[in-house]
XYZ file of C-alpha atoms in Angstrom:
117
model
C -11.838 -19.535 -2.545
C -13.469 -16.002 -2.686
C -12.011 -13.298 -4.867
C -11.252 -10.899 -1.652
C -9.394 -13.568 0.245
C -6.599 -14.003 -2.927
C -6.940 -10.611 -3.130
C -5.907 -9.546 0.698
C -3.215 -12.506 0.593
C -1.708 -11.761 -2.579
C -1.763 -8.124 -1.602
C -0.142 -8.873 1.675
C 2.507 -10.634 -0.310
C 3.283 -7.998 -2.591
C 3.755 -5.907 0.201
C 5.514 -7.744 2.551
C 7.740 -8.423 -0.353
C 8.175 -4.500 -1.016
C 9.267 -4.202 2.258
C 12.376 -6.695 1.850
C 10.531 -9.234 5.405
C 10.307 -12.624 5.406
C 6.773 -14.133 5.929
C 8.557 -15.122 9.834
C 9.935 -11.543 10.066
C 6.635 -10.040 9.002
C 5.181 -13.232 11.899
C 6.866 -11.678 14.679
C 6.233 -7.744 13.824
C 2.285 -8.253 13.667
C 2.281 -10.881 16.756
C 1.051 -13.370 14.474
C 2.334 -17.123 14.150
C 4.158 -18.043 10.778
C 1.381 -20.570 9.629
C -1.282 -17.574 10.220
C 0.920 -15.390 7.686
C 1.200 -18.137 5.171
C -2.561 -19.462 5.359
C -3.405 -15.703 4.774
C -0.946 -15.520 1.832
C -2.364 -18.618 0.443
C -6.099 -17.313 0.526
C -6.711 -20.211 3.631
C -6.400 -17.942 6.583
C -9.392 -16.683 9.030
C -8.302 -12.859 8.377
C -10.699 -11.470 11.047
C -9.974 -7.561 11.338
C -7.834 -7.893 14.374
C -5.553 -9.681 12.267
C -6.210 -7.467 9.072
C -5.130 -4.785 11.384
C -1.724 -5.766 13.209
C -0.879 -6.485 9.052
C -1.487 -2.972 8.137
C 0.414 -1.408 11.330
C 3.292 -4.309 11.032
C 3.369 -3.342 7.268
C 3.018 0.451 7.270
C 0.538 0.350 4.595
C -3.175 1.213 4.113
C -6.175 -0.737 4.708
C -7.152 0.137 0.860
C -3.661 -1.385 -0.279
C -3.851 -4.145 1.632
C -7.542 -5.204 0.535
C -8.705 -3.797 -2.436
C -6.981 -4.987 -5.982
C -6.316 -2.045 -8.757
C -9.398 -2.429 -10.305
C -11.052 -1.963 -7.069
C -9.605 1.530 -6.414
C -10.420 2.602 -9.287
C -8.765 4.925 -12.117
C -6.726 6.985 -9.245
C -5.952 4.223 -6.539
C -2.416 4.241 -6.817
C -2.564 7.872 -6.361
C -5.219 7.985 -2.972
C -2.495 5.217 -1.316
C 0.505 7.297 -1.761
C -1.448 10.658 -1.097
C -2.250 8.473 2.363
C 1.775 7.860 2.534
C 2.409 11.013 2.349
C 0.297 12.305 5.187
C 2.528 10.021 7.760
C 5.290 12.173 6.766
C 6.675 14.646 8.720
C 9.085 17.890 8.342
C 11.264 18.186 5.513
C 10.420 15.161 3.709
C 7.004 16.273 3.879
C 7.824 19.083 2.280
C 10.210 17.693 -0.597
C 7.131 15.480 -1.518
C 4.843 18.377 -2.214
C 7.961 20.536 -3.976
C 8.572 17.911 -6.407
C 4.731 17.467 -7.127
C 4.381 21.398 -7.726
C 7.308 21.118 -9.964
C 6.459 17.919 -11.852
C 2.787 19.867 -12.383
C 4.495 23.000 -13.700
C 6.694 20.643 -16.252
C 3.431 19.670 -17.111
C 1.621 22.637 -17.268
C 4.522 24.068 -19.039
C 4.343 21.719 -21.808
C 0.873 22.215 -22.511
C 1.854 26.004 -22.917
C 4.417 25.085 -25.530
C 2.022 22.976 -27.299
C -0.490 25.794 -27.642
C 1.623 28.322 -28.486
């Protein structure tokens, strides 16, 4: 079994997971059949990009969470997927999302002040 296969399918179970759906819930949402999901999950499945695809949109997630593994990503990963996140927001919460980061950088920035001084 190749390394990106138990990647994708133990990525796709982490996520499904995250997202409280049942392997049959997450089934019917990407118009897949159960034993596709599990064979996929399991590292077995023929995960040709039409299926990698209704995963992502069934899941919400991005195609760099769903197939690359932290190491993969690199040093800021976690950060690129939710700065992707973030972009399907809309409106206020949109907007909440970039007040806390300006404030949490201030703290920050803040703190390094103290430091110096």
């Amino acid at each position: 079994m190749s390394q990106p296969a138990m990647t994708l399918g133990e990525n796709l179970k982490r996520i499904r997971e995250q997202a409280g759906l049942s392997q049959g819930q997450l089934a019917v949402l990407a118009n897949l059949n159960l034993k596709m999901v599990q064979r996929i999950e399991a590292g077995d499945g023929d995960t040709g990009v039409s299926k990698v695809k209704a995963l992502i949109i069934a899941l919400g997630c991005t195609a760099d969470e769903l197939l690359f593994d932290e190491s993969e990503l690199g040093e800021d990963g976690d950060l690129k997927i939710l700065f992707e996140q973030m972009r399907k927001l809309e409106g206020q919460e949109r907007q909440t999302c970039k007040e806390v980061i300006r404030a949490l950088i201030m703290q920050h920035q803040n703190r390094e002040l103290l430091k110096q001084g």
